[in-house]
Short mmCIF file of C-alpha atoms and ligand atoms in Angstrom, two decimals:
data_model
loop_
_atom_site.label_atom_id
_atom_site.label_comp_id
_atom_site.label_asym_id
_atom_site.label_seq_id
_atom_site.Cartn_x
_atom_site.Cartn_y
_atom_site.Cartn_z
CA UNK A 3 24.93 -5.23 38.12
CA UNK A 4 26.83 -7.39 39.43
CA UNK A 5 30.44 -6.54 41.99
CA UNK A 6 33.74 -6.29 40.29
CA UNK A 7 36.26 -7.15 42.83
CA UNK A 8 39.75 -7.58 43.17
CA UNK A 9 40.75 -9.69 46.08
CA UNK A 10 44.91 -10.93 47.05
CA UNK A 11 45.67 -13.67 48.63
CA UNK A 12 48.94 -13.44 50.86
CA UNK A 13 48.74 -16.89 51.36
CA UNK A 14 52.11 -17.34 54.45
CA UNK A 15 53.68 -14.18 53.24
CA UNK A 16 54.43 -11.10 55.07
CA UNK A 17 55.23 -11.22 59.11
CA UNK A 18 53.15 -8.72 61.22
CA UNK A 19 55.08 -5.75 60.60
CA UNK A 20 55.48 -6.30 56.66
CA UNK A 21 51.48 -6.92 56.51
CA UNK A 22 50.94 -3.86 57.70
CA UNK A 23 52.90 -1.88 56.13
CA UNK A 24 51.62 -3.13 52.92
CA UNK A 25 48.02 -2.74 54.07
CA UNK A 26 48.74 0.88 54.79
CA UNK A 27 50.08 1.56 51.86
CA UNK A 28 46.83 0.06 49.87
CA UNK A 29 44.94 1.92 52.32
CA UNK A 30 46.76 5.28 51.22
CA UNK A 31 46.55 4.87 47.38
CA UNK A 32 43.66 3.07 46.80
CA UNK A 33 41.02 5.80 47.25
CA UNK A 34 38.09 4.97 44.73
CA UNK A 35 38.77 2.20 42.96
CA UNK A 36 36.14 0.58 40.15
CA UNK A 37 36.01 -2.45 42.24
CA UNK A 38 35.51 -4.36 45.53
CA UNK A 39 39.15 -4.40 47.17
CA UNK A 40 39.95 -7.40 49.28
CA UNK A 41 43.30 -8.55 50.85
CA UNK A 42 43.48 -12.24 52.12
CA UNK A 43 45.90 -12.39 54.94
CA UNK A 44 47.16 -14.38 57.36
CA UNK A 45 44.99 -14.88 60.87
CA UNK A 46 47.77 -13.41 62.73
CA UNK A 47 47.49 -10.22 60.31
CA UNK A 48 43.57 -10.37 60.63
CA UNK A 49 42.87 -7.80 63.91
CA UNK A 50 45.46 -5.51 63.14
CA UNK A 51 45.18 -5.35 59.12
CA UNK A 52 40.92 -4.83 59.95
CA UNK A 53 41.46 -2.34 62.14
CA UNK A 54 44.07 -0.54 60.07
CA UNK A 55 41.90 -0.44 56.97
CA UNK A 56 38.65 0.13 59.03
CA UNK A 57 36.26 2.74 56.99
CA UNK A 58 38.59 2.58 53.88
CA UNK A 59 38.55 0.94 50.28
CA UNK A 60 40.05 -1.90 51.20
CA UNK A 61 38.25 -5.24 53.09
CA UNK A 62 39.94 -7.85 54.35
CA UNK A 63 39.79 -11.74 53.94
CA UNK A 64 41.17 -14.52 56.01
CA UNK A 65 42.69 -17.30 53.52
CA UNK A 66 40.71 -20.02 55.68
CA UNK A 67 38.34 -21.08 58.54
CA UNK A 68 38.04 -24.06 60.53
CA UNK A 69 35.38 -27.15 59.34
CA UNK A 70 34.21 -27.00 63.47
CA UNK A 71 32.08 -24.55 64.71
CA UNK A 72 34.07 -24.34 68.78
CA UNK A 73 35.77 -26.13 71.10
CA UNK A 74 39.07 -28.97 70.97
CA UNK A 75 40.41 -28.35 67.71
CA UNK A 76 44.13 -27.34 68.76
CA UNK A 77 45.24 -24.79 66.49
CA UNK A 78 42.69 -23.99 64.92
CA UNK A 79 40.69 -20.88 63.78
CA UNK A 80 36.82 -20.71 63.55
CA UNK A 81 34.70 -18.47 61.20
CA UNK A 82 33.28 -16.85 64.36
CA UNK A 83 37.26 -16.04 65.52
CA UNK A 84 37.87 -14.53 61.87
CA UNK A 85 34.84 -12.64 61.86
CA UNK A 86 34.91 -11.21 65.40
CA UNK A 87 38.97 -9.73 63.76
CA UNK A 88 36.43 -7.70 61.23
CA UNK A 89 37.13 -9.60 58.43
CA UNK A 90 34.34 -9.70 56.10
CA UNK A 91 35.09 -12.18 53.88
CA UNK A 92 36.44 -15.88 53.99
CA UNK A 93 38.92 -17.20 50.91
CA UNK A 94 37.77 -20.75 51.09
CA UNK A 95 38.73 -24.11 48.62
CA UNK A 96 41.91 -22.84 47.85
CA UNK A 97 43.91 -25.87 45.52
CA UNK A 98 46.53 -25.68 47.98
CA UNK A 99 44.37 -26.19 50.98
CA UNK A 100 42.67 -28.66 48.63
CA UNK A 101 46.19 -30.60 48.12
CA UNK A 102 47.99 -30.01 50.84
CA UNK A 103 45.36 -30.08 53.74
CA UNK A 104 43.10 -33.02 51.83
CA UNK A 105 40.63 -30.48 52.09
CA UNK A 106 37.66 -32.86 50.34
CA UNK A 107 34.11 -31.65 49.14
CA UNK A 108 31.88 -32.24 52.81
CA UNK A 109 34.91 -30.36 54.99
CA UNK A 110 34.86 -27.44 52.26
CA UNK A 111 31.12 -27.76 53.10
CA UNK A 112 31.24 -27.38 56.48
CA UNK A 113 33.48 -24.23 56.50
CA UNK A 114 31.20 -22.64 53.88
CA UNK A 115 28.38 -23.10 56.01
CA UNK A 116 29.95 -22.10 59.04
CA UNK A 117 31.91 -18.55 57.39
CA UNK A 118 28.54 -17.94 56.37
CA UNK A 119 26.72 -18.53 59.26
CA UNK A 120 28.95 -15.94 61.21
CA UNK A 121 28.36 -13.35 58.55
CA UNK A 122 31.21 -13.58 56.51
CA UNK A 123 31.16 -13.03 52.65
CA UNK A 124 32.94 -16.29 50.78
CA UNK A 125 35.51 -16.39 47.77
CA UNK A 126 35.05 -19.85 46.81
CA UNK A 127 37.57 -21.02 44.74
CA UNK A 128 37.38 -23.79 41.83
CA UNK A 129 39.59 -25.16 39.28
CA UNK A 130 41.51 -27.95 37.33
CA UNK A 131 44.72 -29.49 37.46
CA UNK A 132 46.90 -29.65 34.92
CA UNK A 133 46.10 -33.05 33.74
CA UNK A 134 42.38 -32.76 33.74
CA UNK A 135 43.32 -29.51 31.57
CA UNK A 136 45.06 -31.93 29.03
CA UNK A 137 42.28 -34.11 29.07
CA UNK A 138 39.60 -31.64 28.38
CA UNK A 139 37.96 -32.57 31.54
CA UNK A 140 38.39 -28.86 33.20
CA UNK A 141 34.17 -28.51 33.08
CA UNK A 142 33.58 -31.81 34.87
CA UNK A 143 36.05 -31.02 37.70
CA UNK A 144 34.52 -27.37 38.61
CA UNK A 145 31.00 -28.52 37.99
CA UNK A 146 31.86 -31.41 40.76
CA UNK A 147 33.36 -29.14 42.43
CA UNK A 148 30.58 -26.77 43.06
CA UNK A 149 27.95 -29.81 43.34
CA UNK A 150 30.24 -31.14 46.06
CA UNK A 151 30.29 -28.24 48.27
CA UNK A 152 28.07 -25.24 47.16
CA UNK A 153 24.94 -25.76 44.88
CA UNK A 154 23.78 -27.03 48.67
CA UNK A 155 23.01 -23.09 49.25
CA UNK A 156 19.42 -21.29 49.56
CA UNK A 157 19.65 -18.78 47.13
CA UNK A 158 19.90 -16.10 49.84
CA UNK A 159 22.96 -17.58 50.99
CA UNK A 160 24.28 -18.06 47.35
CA UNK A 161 24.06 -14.09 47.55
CA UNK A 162 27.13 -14.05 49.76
CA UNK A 163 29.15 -16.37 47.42
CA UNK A 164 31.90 -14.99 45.00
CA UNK A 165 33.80 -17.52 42.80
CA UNK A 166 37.16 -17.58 41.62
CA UNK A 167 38.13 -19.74 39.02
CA UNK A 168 41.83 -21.05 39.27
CA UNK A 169 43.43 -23.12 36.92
CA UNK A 170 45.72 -25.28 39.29
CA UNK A 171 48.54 -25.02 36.67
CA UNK A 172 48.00 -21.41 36.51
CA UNK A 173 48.80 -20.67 39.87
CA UNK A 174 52.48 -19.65 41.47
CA UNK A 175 53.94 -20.92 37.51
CA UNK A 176 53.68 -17.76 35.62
CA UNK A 177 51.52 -20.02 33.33
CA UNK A 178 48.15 -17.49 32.83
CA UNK A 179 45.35 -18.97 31.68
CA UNK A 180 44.84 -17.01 27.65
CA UNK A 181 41.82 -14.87 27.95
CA UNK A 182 39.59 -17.37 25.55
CA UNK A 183 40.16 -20.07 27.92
CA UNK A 184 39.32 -17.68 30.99
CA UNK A 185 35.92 -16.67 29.17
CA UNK A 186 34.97 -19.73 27.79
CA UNK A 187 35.21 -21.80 31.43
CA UNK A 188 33.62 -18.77 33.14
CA UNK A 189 30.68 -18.91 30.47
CA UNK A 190 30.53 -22.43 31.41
CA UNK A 191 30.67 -21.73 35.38
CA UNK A 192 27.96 -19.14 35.29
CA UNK A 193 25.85 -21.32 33.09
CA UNK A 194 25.95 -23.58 35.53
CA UNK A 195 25.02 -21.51 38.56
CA UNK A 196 22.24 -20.36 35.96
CA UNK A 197 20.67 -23.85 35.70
CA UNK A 198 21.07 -24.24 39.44
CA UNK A 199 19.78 -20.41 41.07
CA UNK A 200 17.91 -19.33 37.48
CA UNK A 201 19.56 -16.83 35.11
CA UNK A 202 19.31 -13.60 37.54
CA UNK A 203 21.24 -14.99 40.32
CA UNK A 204 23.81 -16.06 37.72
CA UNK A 205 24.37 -12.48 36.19
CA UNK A 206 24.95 -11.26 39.62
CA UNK A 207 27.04 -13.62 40.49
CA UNK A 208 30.73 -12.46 40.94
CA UNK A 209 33.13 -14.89 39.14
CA UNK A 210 36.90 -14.11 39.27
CA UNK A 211 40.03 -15.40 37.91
CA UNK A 212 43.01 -16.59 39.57
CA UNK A 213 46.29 -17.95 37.92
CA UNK A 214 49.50 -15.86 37.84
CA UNK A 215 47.62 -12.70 36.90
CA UNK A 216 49.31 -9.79 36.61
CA UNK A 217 49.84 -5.85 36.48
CA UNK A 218 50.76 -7.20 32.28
CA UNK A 219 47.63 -9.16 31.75
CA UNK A 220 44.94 -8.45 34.40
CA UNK A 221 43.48 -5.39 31.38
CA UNK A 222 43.30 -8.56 29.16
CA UNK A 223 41.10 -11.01 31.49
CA UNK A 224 39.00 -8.28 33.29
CA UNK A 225 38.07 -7.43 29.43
CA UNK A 226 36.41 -10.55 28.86
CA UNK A 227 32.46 -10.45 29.75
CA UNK A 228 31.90 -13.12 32.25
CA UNK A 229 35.43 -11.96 34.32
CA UNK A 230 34.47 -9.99 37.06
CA UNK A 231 37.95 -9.44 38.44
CA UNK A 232 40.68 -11.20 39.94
CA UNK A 233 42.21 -13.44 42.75
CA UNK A 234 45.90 -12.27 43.05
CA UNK A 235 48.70 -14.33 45.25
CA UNK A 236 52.18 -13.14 43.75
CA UNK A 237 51.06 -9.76 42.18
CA UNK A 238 49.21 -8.97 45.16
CA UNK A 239 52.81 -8.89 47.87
CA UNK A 240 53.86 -6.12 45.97
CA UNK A 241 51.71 -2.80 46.71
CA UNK A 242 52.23 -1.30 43.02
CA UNK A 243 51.68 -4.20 41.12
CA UNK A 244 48.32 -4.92 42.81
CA UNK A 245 47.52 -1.59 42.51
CA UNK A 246 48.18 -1.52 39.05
CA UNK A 247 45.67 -4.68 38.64
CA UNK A 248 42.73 -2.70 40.46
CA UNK A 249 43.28 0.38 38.02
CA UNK A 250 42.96 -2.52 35.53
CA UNK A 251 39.68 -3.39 36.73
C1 LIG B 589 46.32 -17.89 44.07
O1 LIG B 589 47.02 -18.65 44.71
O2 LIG B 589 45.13 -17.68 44.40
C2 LIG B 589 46.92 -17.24 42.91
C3 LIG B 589 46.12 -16.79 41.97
O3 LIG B 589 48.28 -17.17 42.88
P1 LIG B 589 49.19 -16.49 41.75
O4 LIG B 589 48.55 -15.18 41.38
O5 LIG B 589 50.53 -16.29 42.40
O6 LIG B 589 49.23 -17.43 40.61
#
């Protein structure tokens, strides 16, 4: 069986003080939830927010990890920094870093290898834009996607892989993917990590969806069978509304 999860991403939301007080109040009222519970925060957030939640439901993620393993990088954060904070898990591929930080296949190669090689657990996100949606060429794009910094992987280390599909004009817009399109590109996705780690690895393998879901339509997607849960920015800020999503799951 493989791990439902829900997982937010914060993205630069929340100072200090605000993170905390959310994570405290997911730590309160989320006592045994159905799923995995993740929150992607900030690195300042990381320390406190893992220590906070320490022994609860609720893990935490950093949103991103550097592409060097140590040394002159000013500014910087390494996958040994984010998982010495007690993080256990590493949001990596994100569109926007993808867009904004020209984040290309090898880079979002090297960070996978290095979160993993410091022990932390990846959510590996995936998806289209909007105009390779309108040209039908969403399968292409993930299945490059994946080739370009993933299928790489031993199986063991594939073990420590989650995926979250996000259509890019899904995301922040309000613009949900319908559940049909959800299932049918998941099918797709988890065919393809069938072909590549054999059919097993592939029904284990966690696959979630990301793209302005919601407390309203999270039910709807977490219904479908190859939807394994969900990667939440907005919905996740606000504690009831992600709450509402893990009862969902
Ligand atoms: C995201 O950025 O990962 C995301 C899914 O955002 P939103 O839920 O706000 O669309």
């Amino acid at each position: 069986m493989r791990t439902r999860m829900v997982a937010g991403n914060w993205k630069m939301n929340k100072t200090l003080q605000e993170g905390v007080e959310l994570a405290n109040q997911l730590k309160n009222d989320v006592k045994n939830p159905n799923c995995e519970v993740v929150i992607g925060t900030p690195f300042i957030h990381l320390a406190t927010v893992a220590e906070l939640v320490k022994g609860s439901a609720v893990k935490v993620a950093a949103e991103n990890c550097a592409d060097k393993d140590k040394g002159a990088y000013t500014g910087e954060v390494s996958a040994a920094m984010v998982a010495s904070t007690g993080a256990e898990y590493c949001i990596l591929g994100h569109s926007e870093r993808r867009a904004y930080y020209h984040e290309d296949y090898e880079i979002l190669k090297n960070k996978v290898e290095l979160a993993l090689a410091n022990g932390l657990k990846v959510i590996f996100c995936i998806g289209e834009v909007k105009e390779e949606r309108l040209e039908n060429k969403q399968n292409e794009v993930v299945k490059a996607q994946l080739e370009g910094s993933v299928f790489h992987l031993s199986a063991e280390q594939w073990a420590q892989i989650t995926l979250a599909y996000e259509p890019v004009w899904a995301i922040g817009t309000g613009l949900t993917a319908t559940p049909e399109q959800a299932q049918e590109i998941h099918a797709f996705i988890r065919g393809l990590v069938a072909e590549k780690y054999g059919k097993q690895v592939a029904d284990d393998t966690t696959i979630l969806y990301g793209g302005s879901c919601n407390e309203k339509n999270a039910a709807e997607l977490f219904a479908c069978p190859d939807i394994d849960g969900g990667l939440i920015g907005g919905a996740s800020l606000i504690a009831e509304k992600f709450e509402a999503i893990i009862a969902a799951r």
